[in-house]
Structure formats: C-alpha cells, structure tokens
Amino acid sequence: MKKQFKNSLAFILGLFTLNSCATIPDGAVAVKPFDSERYLGKWYEIARFDFRFERGLNNTTAKYSMKPDGNIRVENSGYDYTKKIWKKAIGKAKFVGTSDEAKLKVSFFGPFYGGYNVIALDSAYKYALISGSDLGYLWILSRETTIPEDVKQNYLDLAKKIGFETEKLIWVQHDDKLSNPTILP
C-alpha cells in the first residue's frame, strides 16, 4: 500500500513537473533571433484571452527588466474597474533554451511556471504577439496604447492559423486619466 502511494505520488509530481515546464502550441514558432535587451521595458496589453488572473482588469501593462542573475523581472499591473483599485503581480521569466529564442517560462507563484512565447514581433520591437503553453493563452502587446490596424490583422490571422479562437479576445481599454496609479498588491 505504501509503495503504491509513493508510486502514485511520484507519477503525479512527475506530471506536474512536466506541465510546469514551458511549451509552445503546435504550429507556433518562437521568434528567433530575439534580442531580450530590446524587448525590455513597458508594454501595453492590447488584447488577451480572459483568464482568472486578469479578469476584470483594464489599463493592463507589463514591465520587463533584467535581473542580475540573467533572468527577467516581470511586473504586471492593471486596474480593476469593479473594485476601483490597481493590482500588481511580480514574477520572473527564464529562457527555456538559448536567450536568442523568444521561448520563455514565467512564474508568479514559486516553482510553478507557464509558457511565455513571443510568436510575432515587428523589427522595431513595438508590437508583439504572445502565446502561452497552449491555445488557452494569447496576448497582443504594444509599446503604445493602440496598435495599427494592419499589424492587428496580421497578428489575428497568424493566431487563427495556429488554432487560437481569436473571437474570444478581450480588447483592453486604456484610460489616460489612470496613468499614474497607486498600485495595491
């Protein structure tokens, strides 16, 4: 009985460990070559799939900065328009392979990681299409609060081709009056 429990526990932990490693959806390809230094800084969320960590948030941004250990500090923030408060989450990102490929894993909760894959990026590093480990996570990011229609359409077309249900995207609102927030954890 004890041996069976240990084997079951080892199996469950093994599955959990595999699921916590970053992957990329079938058909998606991480940007390569990728210059992480150019990618650092502030990004505005233009669109995303609805998921519990960002549910009810607008004015969402992500700030990326290099940590001394070579990993990337991730600071996500957004305004909860129902509760009328700012929320913030701090995490870390690590490259899955080499740093010249935009295939990372990100964690906001200790040892648990999810995929963060830059699957489209313009040459000026102004607009990005991001996928998670599977078809349940998708973001369109911009260095500004808007994105040109042609870039938006190209990213939507690519996401559809991969298999993302782009009609489920939430288009994030950005209100300039909320640009200097007092953020609560």
mmCIF file of C-alpha atoms in Angstrom:
data_model
loop_
_atom_site.group_PDB
_atom_site.id
_atom_site.type_symbol
_atom_site.label_atom_id
_atom_site.label_comp_id
_atom_site.label_asym_id
_atom_site.label_seq_id
_atom_site.Cartn_x
_atom_site.Cartn_y
_atom_site.Cartn_z
ATOM 1 C CA MET A 1 0.000 0.000 0.000
ATOM 2 C CA LYS A 2 2.779 2.458 0.920
ATOM 3 C CA LYS A 3 4.683 1.618 -2.260
ATOM 4 C CA GLN A 4 1.581 2.171 -4.386
ATOM 5 C CA PHE A 5 1.020 5.562 -2.707
ATOM 6 C CA LYS A 6 4.648 6.568 -3.287
ATOM 7 C CA ASN A 7 4.465 5.496 -6.932
ATOM 8 C CA SER A 8 1.202 7.408 -7.406
ATOM 9 C CA LEU A 9 2.670 10.479 -5.734
ATOM 10 C CA ALA A 10 5.809 10.260 -7.877
ATOM 11 C CA PHE A 11 3.672 9.939 -11.013
ATOM 12 C CA ILE A 12 1.527 12.950 -10.072
ATOM 13 C CA LEU A 13 4.588 15.039 -9.215
ATOM 14 C CA GLY A 14 6.206 13.992 -12.489
ATOM 15 C CA LEU A 15 3.151 15.057 -14.476
ATOM 16 C CA PHE A 16 3.002 18.311 -12.551
ATOM 17 C CA THR A 17 6.676 18.983 -13.243
ATOM 18 C CA LEU A 18 6.193 18.311 -16.947
ATOM 19 C CA ASN A 19 3.178 20.601 -17.062
ATOM 20 C CA SER A 20 5.078 23.360 -15.275
ATOM 21 C CA CYS A 21 7.749 23.408 -17.980
ATOM 22 C CA ALA A 22 7.108 25.839 -20.769
ATOM 23 C CA THR A 23 5.996 24.523 -24.117
ATOM 24 C CA ILE A 24 4.575 26.153 -27.190
ATOM 25 C CA PRO A 25 1.351 25.349 -29.049
ATOM 26 C CA ASP A 26 1.603 23.164 -32.147
ATOM 27 C CA GLY A 27 2.079 25.349 -35.208
ATOM 28 C CA ALA A 28 3.526 28.263 -33.232
ATOM 29 C CA VAL A 29 7.192 29.192 -33.552
ATOM 30 C CA ALA A 30 9.075 31.403 -31.113
ATOM 31 C CA VAL A 31 10.831 34.412 -32.621
ATOM 32 C CA LYS A 32 14.489 33.786 -33.412
ATOM 33 C CA PRO A 33 16.759 35.708 -33.402
ATOM 34 C CA PHE A 34 15.451 37.534 -30.338
ATOM 35 C CA ASP A 35 17.145 40.431 -28.535
ATOM 36 C CA SER A 36 15.962 40.429 -24.926
ATOM 37 C CA GLU A 37 17.573 43.823 -24.245
ATOM 38 C CA ARG A 38 15.381 45.432 -26.922
ATOM 39 C CA TYR A 39 12.315 43.647 -25.560
ATOM 40 C CA LEU A 40 12.756 45.005 -22.029
ATOM 41 C CA GLY A 41 10.647 47.943 -20.859
ATOM 42 C CA LYS A 42 6.953 48.714 -20.735
ATOM 43 C CA TRP A 43 4.328 47.052 -22.918
ATOM 44 C CA TYR A 44 0.600 47.812 -23.049
ATOM 45 C CA GLU A 45 -1.799 44.929 -23.325
ATOM 46 C CA ILE A 46 -3.983 45.469 -26.390
ATOM 47 C CA ALA A 47 -5.918 42.193 -26.275
ATOM 48 C CA ARG A 48 -5.932 38.952 -24.285
ATOM 49 C CA PHE A 49 -7.941 35.875 -23.553
ATOM 50 C CA ASP A 50 -9.953 36.120 -20.367
ATOM 51 C CA PHE A 51 -8.439 34.146 -17.529
ATOM 52 C CA ARG A 52 -8.756 34.428 -13.796
ATOM 53 C CA PHE A 53 -5.528 36.308 -13.044
ATOM 54 C CA GLU A 54 -6.508 39.278 -15.204
ATOM 55 C CA ARG A 55 -10.295 39.009 -15.082
ATOM 56 C CA GLY A 56 -11.926 42.416 -14.676
ATOM 57 C CA LEU A 57 -8.739 44.384 -15.367
ATOM 58 C CA ASN A 58 -8.175 47.172 -17.876
ATOM 59 C CA ASN A 59 -5.214 49.526 -18.319
ATOM 60 C CA THR A 60 -3.069 46.401 -18.128
ATOM 61 C CA THR A 61 0.659 46.674 -18.694
ATOM 62 C CA ALA A 62 3.740 44.517 -18.378
ATOM 63 C CA LYS A 63 7.180 45.843 -17.492
ATOM 64 C CA TYR A 64 10.234 43.684 -18.128
ATOM 65 C CA SER A 65 13.676 44.339 -16.668
ATOM 66 C CA MET A 66 16.878 42.313 -16.474
ATOM 67 C CA LYS A 67 17.813 40.830 -13.122
ATOM 68 C CA PRO A 68 21.461 40.411 -12.062
ATOM 69 C CA ASP A 69 21.154 36.620 -12.447
ATOM 70 C CA GLY A 70 20.241 36.942 -16.138
ATOM 71 C CA ASN A 71 16.571 36.195 -15.620
ATOM 72 C CA ILE A 72 13.875 38.738 -16.400
ATOM 73 C CA ARG A 73 11.758 40.513 -13.797
ATOM 74 C CA VAL A 74 8.106 40.694 -14.813
ATOM 75 C CA GLU A 75 5.769 43.307 -13.328
ATOM 76 C CA ASN A 76 2.170 43.079 -14.481
ATOM 77 C CA SER A 77 -0.362 45.684 -13.409
ATOM 78 C CA GLY A 78 -3.933 46.564 -14.209
ATOM 79 C CA TYR A 79 -6.915 48.494 -12.960
ATOM 80 C CA ASP A 80 -9.845 46.560 -11.508
ATOM 81 C CA TYR A 81 -12.674 48.770 -12.699
ATOM 82 C CA THR A 82 -15.256 47.000 -10.487
ATOM 83 C CA LYS A 83 -13.325 47.409 -7.230
ATOM 84 C CA LYS A 84 -11.704 50.646 -8.441
ATOM 85 C CA ILE A 85 -8.220 49.579 -7.360
ATOM 86 C CA TRP A 86 -4.906 48.898 -9.074
ATOM 87 C CA LYS A 87 -3.457 45.386 -8.870
ATOM 88 C CA LYS A 88 0.099 44.260 -9.428
ATOM 89 C CA ALA A 89 1.873 40.915 -9.738
ATOM 90 C CA ILE A 90 5.649 40.435 -9.732
ATOM 91 C CA GLY A 91 7.186 37.400 -11.371
ATOM 92 C CA LYS A 92 10.259 36.118 -13.129
ATOM 93 C CA ALA A 93 10.924 34.733 -16.572
ATOM 94 C CA LYS A 94 13.656 32.354 -17.694
ATOM 95 C CA PHE A 95 14.684 31.293 -21.167
ATOM 96 C CA VAL A 96 13.775 27.706 -21.973
ATOM 97 C CA GLY A 97 16.685 27.334 -24.376
ATOM 98 C CA THR A 98 19.088 29.963 -25.589
ATOM 99 C CA SER A 99 18.499 33.670 -24.994
ATOM 100 C CA ASP A 100 18.298 34.373 -28.732
ATOM 101 C CA GLU A 101 14.991 32.465 -28.960
ATOM 102 C CA ALA A 102 11.840 34.095 -27.501
ATOM 103 C CA LYS A 103 10.720 30.924 -25.741
ATOM 104 C CA LEU A 104 10.497 31.519 -22.004
ATOM 105 C CA LYS A 105 8.810 30.216 -18.907
ATOM 106 C CA VAL A 106 7.332 32.640 -16.404
ATOM 107 C CA SER A 107 6.393 32.245 -12.762
ATOM 108 C CA PHE A 108 4.386 34.352 -10.366
ATOM 109 C CA PHE A 109 3.920 31.538 -7.856
ATOM 110 C CA GLY A 110 7.179 29.981 -6.649
ATOM 111 C CA PRO A 111 8.221 26.882 -8.549
ATOM 112 C CA PHE A 112 5.221 26.858 -10.915
ATOM 113 C CA TYR A 113 5.941 28.047 -14.452
ATOM 114 C CA GLY A 114 3.876 28.660 -17.545
ATOM 115 C CA GLY A 115 4.907 29.263 -21.110
ATOM 116 C CA TYR A 116 5.626 32.730 -22.494
ATOM 117 C CA ASN A 117 6.379 32.603 -26.192
ATOM 118 C CA VAL A 118 6.858 35.621 -28.432
ATOM 119 C CA ILE A 119 5.486 34.269 -31.715
ATOM 120 C CA ALA A 120 5.420 37.520 -33.703
ATOM 121 C CA LEU A 121 7.425 40.693 -33.247
ATOM 122 C CA ASP A 122 8.000 43.624 -35.566
ATOM 123 C CA SER A 123 11.579 44.656 -36.362
ATOM 124 C CA ALA A 124 11.313 47.816 -34.207
ATOM 125 C CA TYR A 125 10.156 45.813 -31.143
ATOM 126 C CA LYS A 126 6.952 47.895 -30.923
ATOM 127 C CA TYR A 127 4.291 45.171 -31.344
ATOM 128 C CA ALA A 128 4.262 41.578 -30.141
ATOM 129 C CA LEU A 129 2.037 38.517 -30.267
ATOM 130 C CA ILE A 130 2.470 36.246 -27.251
ATOM 131 C CA SER A 131 1.229 32.711 -26.672
ATOM 132 C CA GLY A 132 1.226 30.642 -23.558
ATOM 133 C CA SER A 133 1.994 26.937 -23.417
ATOM 134 C CA ASP A 134 -1.277 26.068 -25.128
ATOM 135 C CA LEU A 135 -4.163 27.608 -27.044
ATOM 136 C CA GLY A 136 -5.721 28.984 -23.840
ATOM 137 C CA TYR A 137 -3.384 31.965 -23.503
ATOM 138 C CA LEU A 138 -2.847 34.710 -26.053
ATOM 139 C CA TRP A 139 -1.859 38.382 -25.808
ATOM 140 C CA ILE A 140 -1.308 41.225 -28.245
ATOM 141 C CA LEU A 141 1.113 43.816 -26.836
ATOM 142 C CA SER A 142 2.217 47.266 -27.963
ATOM 143 C CA ARG A 143 4.617 49.936 -26.737
ATOM 144 C CA GLU A 144 1.668 52.339 -27.057
ATOM 145 C CA THR A 145 -1.972 52.035 -26.009
ATOM 146 C CA THR A 146 -3.017 51.357 -29.611
ATOM 147 C CA ILE A 147 -1.878 49.190 -32.477
ATOM 148 C CA PRO A 148 -2.095 49.853 -36.242
ATOM 149 C CA GLU A 149 -4.954 48.008 -37.932
ATOM 150 C CA ASP A 150 -2.640 46.166 -40.359
ATOM 151 C CA VAL A 151 -0.452 44.836 -37.522
ATOM 152 C CA LYS A 152 -3.545 43.830 -35.560
ATOM 153 C CA GLN A 153 -4.970 41.970 -38.558
ATOM 154 C CA ASN A 154 -1.661 40.207 -39.304
ATOM 155 C CA TYR A 155 -1.434 39.025 -35.683
ATOM 156 C CA LEU A 156 -5.066 37.867 -35.679
ATOM 157 C CA ASP A 157 -4.521 35.971 -38.945
ATOM 158 C CA LEU A 158 -1.408 34.259 -37.572
ATOM 159 C CA ALA A 159 -3.155 33.348 -34.316
ATOM 160 C CA LYS A 160 -6.144 31.883 -36.213
ATOM 161 C CA LYS A 161 -3.812 29.867 -38.446
ATOM 162 C CA ILE A 162 -2.194 28.341 -35.341
ATOM 163 C CA GLY A 163 -5.619 27.476 -33.924
ATOM 164 C CA PHE A 164 -6.389 30.245 -31.434
ATOM 165 C CA GLU A 165 -10.063 31.233 -31.127
ATOM 166 C CA THR A 166 -9.419 34.929 -31.685
ATOM 167 C CA GLU A 167 -13.099 35.830 -31.386
ATOM 168 C CA LYS A 168 -12.643 35.201 -27.637
ATOM 169 C CA LEU A 169 -10.087 38.009 -27.281
ATOM 170 C CA ILE A 170 -10.870 40.813 -24.860
ATOM 171 C CA TRP A 171 -9.849 44.220 -26.214
ATOM 172 C CA VAL A 172 -8.271 46.109 -23.337
ATOM 173 C CA GLN A 173 -9.265 49.692 -22.627
ATOM 174 C CA HIS A 174 -6.605 52.228 -21.628
ATOM 175 C CA ASP A 175 -7.671 55.397 -19.849
ATOM 176 C CA ASP A 176 -5.053 58.170 -19.754
ATOM 177 C CA LYS A 177 -6.617 59.566 -16.565
ATOM 178 C CA LEU A 178 -5.436 56.408 -14.773
ATOM 179 C CA SER A 179 -1.811 56.669 -15.924
ATOM 180 C CA ASN A 180 -0.234 57.411 -12.507
ATOM 181 C CA PRO A 181 -1.712 54.749 -10.261
ATOM 182 C CA THR A 182 -1.257 53.886 -6.638
ATOM 183 C CA ILE A 183 -0.913 50.141 -7.019
ATOM 184 C CA LEU A 184 -2.033 47.621 -4.442
ATOM 185 C CA PRO A 185 -0.513 44.138 -4.340
#
